mmCIF file with all atom_site columns, C-alpha atoms in Angstrom:
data_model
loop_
_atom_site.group_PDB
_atom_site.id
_atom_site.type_symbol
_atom_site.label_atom_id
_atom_site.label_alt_id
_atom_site.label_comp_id
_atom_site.label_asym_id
_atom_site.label_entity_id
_atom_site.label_seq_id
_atom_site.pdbx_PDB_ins_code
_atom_site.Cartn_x
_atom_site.Cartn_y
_atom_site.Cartn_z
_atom_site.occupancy
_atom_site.B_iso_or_equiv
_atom_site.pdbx_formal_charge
_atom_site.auth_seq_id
_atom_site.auth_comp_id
_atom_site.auth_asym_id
_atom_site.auth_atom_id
_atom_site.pdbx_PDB_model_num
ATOM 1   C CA . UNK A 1 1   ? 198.049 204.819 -9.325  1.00 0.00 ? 25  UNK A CA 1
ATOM 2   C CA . UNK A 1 2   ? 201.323 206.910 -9.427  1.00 0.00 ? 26  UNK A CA 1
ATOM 3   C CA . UNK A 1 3   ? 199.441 209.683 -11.118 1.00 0.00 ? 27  UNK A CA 1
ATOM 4   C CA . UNK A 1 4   ? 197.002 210.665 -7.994  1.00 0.00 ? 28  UNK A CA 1
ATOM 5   C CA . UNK A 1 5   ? 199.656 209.980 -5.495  1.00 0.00 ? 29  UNK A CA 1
ATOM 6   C CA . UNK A 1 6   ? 201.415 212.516 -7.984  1.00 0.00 ? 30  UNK A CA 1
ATOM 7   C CA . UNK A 1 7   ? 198.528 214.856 -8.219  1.00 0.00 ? 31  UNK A CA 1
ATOM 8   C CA . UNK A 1 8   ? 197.918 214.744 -3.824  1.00 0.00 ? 32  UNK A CA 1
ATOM 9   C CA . UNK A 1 9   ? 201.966 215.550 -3.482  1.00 0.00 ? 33  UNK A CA 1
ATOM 10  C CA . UNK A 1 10  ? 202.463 218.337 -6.006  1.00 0.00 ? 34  UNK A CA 1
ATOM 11  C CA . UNK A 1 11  ? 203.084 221.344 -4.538  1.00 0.00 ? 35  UNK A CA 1
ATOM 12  C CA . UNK A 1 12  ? 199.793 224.259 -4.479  1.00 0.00 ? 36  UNK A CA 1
ATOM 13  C CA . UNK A 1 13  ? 200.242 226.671 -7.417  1.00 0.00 ? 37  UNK A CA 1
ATOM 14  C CA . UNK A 1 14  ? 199.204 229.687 -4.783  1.00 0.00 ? 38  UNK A CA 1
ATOM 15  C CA . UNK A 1 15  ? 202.904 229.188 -3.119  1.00 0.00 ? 39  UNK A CA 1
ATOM 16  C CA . UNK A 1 16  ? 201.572 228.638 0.736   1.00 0.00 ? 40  UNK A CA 1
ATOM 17  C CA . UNK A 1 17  ? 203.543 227.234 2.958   1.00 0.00 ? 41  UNK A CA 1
ATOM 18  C CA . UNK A 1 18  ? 203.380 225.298 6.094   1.00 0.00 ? 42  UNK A CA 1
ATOM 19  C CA . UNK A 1 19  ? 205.089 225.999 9.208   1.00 0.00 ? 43  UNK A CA 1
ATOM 20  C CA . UNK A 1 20  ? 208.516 224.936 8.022   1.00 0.00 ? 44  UNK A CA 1
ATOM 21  C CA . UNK A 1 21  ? 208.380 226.706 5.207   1.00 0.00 ? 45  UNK A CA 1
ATOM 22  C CA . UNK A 1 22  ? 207.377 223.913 2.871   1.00 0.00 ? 46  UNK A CA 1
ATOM 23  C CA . UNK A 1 23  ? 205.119 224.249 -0.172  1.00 0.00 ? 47  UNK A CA 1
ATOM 24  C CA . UNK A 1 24  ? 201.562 222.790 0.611   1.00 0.00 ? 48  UNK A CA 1
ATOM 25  C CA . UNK A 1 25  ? 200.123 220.146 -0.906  1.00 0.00 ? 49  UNK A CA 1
ATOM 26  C CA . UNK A 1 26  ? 197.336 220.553 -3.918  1.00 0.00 ? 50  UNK A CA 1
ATOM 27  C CA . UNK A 1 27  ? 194.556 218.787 -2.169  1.00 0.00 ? 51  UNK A CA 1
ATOM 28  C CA . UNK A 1 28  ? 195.635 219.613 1.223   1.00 0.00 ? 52  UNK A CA 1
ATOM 29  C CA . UNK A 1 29  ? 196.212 223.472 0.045   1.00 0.00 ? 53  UNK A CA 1
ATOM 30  C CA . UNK A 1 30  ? 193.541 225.148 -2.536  1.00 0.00 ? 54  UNK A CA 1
ATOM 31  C CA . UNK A 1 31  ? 192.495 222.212 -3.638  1.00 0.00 ? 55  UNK A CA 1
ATOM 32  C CA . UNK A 1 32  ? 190.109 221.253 -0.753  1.00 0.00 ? 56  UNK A CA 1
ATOM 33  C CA . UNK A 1 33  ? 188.030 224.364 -1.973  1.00 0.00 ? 57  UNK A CA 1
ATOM 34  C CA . UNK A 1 34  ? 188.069 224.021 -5.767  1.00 0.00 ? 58  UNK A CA 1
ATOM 35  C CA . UNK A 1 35  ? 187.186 220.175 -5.403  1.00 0.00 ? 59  UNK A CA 1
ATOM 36  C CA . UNK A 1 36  ? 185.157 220.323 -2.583  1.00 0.00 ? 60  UNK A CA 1
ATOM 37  C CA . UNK A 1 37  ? 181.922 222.741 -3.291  1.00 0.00 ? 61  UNK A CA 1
ATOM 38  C CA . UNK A 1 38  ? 179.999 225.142 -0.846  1.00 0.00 ? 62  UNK A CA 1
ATOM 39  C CA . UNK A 1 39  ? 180.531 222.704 2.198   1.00 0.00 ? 63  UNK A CA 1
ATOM 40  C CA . UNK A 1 40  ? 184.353 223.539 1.897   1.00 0.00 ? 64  UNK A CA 1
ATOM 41  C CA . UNK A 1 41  ? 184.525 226.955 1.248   1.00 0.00 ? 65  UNK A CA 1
ATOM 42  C CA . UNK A 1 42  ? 187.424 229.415 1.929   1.00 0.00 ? 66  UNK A CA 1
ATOM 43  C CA . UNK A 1 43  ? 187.533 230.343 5.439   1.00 0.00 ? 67  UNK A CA 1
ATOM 44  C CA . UNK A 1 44  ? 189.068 233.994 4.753   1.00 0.00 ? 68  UNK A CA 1
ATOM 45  C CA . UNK A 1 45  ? 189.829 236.279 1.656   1.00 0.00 ? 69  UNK A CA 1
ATOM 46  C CA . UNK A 1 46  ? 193.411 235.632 1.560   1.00 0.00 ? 70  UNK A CA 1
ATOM 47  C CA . UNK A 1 47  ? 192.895 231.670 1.290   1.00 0.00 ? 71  UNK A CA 1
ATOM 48  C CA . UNK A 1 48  ? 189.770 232.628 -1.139  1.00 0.00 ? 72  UNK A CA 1
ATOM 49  C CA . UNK A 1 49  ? 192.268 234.838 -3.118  1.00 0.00 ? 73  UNK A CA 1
ATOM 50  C CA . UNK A 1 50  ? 194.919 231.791 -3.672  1.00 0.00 ? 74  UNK A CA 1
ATOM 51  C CA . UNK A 1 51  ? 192.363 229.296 -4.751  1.00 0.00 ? 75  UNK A CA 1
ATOM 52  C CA . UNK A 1 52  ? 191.138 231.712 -7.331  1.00 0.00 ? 76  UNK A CA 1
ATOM 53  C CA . UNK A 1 53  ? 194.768 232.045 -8.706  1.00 0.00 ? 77  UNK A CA 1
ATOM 54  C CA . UNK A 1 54  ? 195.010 228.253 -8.497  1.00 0.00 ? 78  UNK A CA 1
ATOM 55  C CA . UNK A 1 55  ? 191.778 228.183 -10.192 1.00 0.00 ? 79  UNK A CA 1
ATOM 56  C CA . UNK A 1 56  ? 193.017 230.318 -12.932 1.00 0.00 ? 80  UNK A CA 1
ATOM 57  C CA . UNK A 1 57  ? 195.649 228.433 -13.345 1.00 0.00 ? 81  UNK A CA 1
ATOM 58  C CA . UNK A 1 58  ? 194.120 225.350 -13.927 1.00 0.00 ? 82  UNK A CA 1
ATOM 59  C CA . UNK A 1 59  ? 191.771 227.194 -15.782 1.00 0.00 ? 83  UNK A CA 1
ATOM 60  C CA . UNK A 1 60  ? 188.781 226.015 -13.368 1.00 0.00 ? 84  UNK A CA 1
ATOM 61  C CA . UNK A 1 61  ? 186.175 228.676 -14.800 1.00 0.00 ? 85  UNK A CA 1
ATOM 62  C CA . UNK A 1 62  ? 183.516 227.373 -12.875 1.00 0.00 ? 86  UNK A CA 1
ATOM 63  C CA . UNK A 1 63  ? 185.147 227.622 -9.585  1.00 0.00 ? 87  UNK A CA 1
ATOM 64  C CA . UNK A 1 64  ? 185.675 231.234 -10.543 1.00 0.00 ? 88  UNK A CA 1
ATOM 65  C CA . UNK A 1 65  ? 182.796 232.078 -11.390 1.00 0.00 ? 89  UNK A CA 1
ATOM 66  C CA . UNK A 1 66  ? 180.863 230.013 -8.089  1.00 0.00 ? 90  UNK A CA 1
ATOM 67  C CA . UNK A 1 67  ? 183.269 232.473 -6.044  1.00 0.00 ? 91  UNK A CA 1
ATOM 68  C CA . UNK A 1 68  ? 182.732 235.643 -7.696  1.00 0.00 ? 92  UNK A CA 1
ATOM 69  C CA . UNK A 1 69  ? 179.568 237.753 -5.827  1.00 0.00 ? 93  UNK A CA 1
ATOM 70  C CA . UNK A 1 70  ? 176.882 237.770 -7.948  1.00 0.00 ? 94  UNK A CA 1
ATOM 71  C CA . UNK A 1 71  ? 176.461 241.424 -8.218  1.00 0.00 ? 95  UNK A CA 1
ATOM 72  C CA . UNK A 1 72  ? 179.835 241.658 -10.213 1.00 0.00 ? 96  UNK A CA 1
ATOM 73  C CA . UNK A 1 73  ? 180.133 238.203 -12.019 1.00 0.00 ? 97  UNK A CA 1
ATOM 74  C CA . UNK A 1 74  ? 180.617 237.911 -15.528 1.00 0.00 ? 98  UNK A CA 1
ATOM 75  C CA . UNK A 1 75  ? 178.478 235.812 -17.505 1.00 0.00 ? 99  UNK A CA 1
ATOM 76  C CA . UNK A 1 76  ? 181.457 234.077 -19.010 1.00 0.00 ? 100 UNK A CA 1
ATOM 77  C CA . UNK A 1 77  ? 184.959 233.610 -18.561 1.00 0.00 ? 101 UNK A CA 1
ATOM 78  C CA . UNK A 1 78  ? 187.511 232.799 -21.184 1.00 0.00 ? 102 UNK A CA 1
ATOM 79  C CA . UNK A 1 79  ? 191.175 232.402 -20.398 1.00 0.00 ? 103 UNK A CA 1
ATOM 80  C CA . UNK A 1 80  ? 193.999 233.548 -22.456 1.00 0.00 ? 104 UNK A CA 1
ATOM 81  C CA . UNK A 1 81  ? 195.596 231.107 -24.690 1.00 0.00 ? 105 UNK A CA 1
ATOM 82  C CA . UNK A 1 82  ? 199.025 229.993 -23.848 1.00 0.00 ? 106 UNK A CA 1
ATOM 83  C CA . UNK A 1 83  ? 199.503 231.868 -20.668 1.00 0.00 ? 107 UNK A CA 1
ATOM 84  C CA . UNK A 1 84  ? 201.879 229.912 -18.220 1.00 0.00 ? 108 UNK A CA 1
ATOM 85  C CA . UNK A 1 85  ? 201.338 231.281 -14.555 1.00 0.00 ? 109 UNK A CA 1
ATOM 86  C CA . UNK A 1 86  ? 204.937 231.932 -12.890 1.00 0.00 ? 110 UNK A CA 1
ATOM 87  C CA . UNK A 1 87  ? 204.118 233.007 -8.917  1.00 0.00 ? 111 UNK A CA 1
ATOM 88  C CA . UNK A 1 88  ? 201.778 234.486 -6.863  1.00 0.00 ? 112 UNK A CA 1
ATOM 89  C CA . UNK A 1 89  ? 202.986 236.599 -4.108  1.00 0.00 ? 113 UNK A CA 1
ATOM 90  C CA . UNK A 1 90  ? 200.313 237.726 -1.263  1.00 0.00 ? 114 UNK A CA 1
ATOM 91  C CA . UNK A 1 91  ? 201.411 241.177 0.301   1.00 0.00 ? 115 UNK A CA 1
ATOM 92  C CA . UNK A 1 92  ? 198.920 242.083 2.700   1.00 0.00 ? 116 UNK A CA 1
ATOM 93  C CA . UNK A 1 93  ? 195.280 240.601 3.965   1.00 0.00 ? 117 UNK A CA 1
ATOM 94  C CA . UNK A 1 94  ? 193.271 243.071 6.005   1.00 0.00 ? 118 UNK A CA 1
ATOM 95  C CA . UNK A 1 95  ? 189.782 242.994 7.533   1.00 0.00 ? 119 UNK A CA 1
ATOM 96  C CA . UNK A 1 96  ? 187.816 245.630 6.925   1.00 0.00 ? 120 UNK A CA 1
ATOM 97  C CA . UNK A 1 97  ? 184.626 244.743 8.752   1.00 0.00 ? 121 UNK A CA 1
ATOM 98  C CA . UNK A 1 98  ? 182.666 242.002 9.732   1.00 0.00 ? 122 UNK A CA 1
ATOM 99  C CA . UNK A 1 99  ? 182.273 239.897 6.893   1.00 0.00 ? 123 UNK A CA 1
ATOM 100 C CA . UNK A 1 100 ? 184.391 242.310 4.385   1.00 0.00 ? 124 UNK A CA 1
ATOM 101 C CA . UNK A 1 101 ? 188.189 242.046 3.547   1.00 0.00 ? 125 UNK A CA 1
ATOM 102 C CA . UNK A 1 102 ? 190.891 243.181 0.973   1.00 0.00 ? 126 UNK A CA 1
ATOM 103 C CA . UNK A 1 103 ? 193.953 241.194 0.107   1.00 0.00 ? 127 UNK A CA 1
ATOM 104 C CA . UNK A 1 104 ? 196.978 242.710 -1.996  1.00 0.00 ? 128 UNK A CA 1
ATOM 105 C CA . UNK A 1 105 ? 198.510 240.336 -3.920  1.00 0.00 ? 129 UNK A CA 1
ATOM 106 C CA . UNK A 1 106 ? 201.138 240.230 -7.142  1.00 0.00 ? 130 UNK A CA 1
ATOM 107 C CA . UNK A 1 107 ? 200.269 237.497 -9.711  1.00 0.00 ? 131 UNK A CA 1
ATOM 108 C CA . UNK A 1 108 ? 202.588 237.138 -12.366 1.00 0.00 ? 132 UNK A CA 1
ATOM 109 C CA . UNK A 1 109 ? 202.685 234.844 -15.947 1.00 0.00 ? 133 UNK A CA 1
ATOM 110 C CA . UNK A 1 110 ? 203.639 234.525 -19.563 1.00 0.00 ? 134 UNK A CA 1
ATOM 111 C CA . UNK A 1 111 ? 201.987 235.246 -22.979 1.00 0.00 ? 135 UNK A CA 1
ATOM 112 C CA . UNK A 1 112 ? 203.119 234.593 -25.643 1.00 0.00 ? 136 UNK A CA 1
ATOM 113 C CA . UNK A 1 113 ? 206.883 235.060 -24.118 1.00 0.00 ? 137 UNK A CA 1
ATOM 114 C CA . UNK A 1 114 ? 205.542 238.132 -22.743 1.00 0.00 ? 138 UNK A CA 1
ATOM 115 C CA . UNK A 1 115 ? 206.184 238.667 -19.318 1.00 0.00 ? 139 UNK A CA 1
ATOM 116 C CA . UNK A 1 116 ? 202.113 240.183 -17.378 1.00 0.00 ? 140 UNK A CA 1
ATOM 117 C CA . UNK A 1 117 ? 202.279 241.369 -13.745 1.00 0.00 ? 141 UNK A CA 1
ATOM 118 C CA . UNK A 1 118 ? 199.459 241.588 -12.033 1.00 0.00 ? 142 UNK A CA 1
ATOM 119 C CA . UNK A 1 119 ? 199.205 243.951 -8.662  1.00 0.00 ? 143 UNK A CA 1
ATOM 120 C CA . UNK A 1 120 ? 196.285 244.464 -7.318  1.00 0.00 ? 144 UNK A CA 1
ATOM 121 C CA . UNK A 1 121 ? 194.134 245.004 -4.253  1.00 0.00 ? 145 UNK A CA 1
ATOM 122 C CA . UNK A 1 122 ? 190.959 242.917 -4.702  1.00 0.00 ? 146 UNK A CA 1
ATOM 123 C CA . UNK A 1 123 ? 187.516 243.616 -2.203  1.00 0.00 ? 147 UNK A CA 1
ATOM 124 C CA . UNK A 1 124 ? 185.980 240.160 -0.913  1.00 0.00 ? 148 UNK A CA 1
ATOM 125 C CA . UNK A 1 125 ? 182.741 240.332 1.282   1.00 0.00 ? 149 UNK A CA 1
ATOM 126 C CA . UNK A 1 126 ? 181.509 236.703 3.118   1.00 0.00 ? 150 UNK A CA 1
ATOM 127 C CA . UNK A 1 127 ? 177.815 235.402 2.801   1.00 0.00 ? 151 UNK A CA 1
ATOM 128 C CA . UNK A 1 128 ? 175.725 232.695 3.644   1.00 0.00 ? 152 UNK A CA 1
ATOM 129 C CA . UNK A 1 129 ? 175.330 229.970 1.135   1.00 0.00 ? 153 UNK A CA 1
ATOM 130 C CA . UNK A 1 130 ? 173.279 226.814 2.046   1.00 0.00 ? 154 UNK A CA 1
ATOM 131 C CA . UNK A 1 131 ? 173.920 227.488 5.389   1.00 0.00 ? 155 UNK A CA 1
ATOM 132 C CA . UNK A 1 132 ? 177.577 228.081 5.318   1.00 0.00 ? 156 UNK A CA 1
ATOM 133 C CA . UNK A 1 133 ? 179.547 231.521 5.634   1.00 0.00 ? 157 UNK A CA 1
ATOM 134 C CA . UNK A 1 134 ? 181.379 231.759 1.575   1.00 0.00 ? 158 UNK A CA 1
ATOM 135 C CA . UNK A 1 135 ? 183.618 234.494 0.970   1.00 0.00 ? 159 UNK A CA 1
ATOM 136 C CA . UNK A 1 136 ? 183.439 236.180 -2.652  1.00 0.00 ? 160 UNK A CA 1
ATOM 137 C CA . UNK A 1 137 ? 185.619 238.139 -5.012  1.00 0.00 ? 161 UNK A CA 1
ATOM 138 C CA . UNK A 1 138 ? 183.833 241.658 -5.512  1.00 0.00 ? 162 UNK A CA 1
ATOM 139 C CA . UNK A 1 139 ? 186.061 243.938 -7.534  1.00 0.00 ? 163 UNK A CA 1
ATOM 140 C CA . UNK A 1 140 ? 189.367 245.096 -7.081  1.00 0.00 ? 164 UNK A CA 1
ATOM 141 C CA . UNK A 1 141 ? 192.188 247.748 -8.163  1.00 0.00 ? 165 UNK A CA 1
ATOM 142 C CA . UNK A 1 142 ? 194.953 247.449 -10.131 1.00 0.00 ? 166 UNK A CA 1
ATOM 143 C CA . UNK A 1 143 ? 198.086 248.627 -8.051  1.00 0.00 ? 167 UNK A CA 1
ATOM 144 C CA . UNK A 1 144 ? 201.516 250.150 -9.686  1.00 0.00 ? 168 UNK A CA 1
#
């Protein structure tokens, strides 16, 4: 039993806080998306773009892939051995239209002792899935 009360307190890989500047809860935080399916999808890009980074790191392909449009989704995903995520820092979230956003983000890890950072300005656009408005990863641009 100590092991889910555990898993519901530990602290959301994606960094959000709450209101008092402490770290969010897993299940409470991105994990109410990866867990819970179409019915409890993101309700904007920037809380779509921390899920995915949760998602990588818990290496939840599927969840990636379910959230990446289907114009620009890889048929497979493989994750790189070893890596060990290390932050994820969210610098802007704009709306560009109705049901289209970008979110600028820095996502940093380790391979291999090798330090990766990861800037980049991603495109999401928001459709209707079973009835419900999901937002999806399109593309994106890698920032200097």
């Amino acid at each position: 039993m100590s092991g889910v009360i555990a898993m519901i307190d530990a602290a959301c890989q994606c960094g959000r806080a709450d209101a008092k500047g402490r770290p969010q809860a897993y299940l409470t935080c991105c994990g109410r998306y990866l867990e819970g399916g179409p019915a409890h999808a993101a309700p904007d890009a920037e809380s779509l773009m921390r899920s995915r980074y949760t998602a990588f790191v818990r290496q939840h392909a599927s969840y990636l892939l379910s959230t990446w449009h289907p114009t620009h989704r890889p048929a497979t995903l493989d994750f790189e051995p070893g890596a060990r995520w290390l932050g994820l820092q969210v610098r802007g979230h704009r709306v560009t239209g109705p049901d289209t956003a970008e979110v600028e983000f820095v996502a940093r890890h380790r391979v291999a002792g090798r330090a990766v950072r990861l800037h980049e300005r991603s495109r999401f656009v928001r459709e209707p899935v079973q009835g419900v408005a999901c937002w999806f990863y399109l593309n994106g641009d890698i920032l200097e």
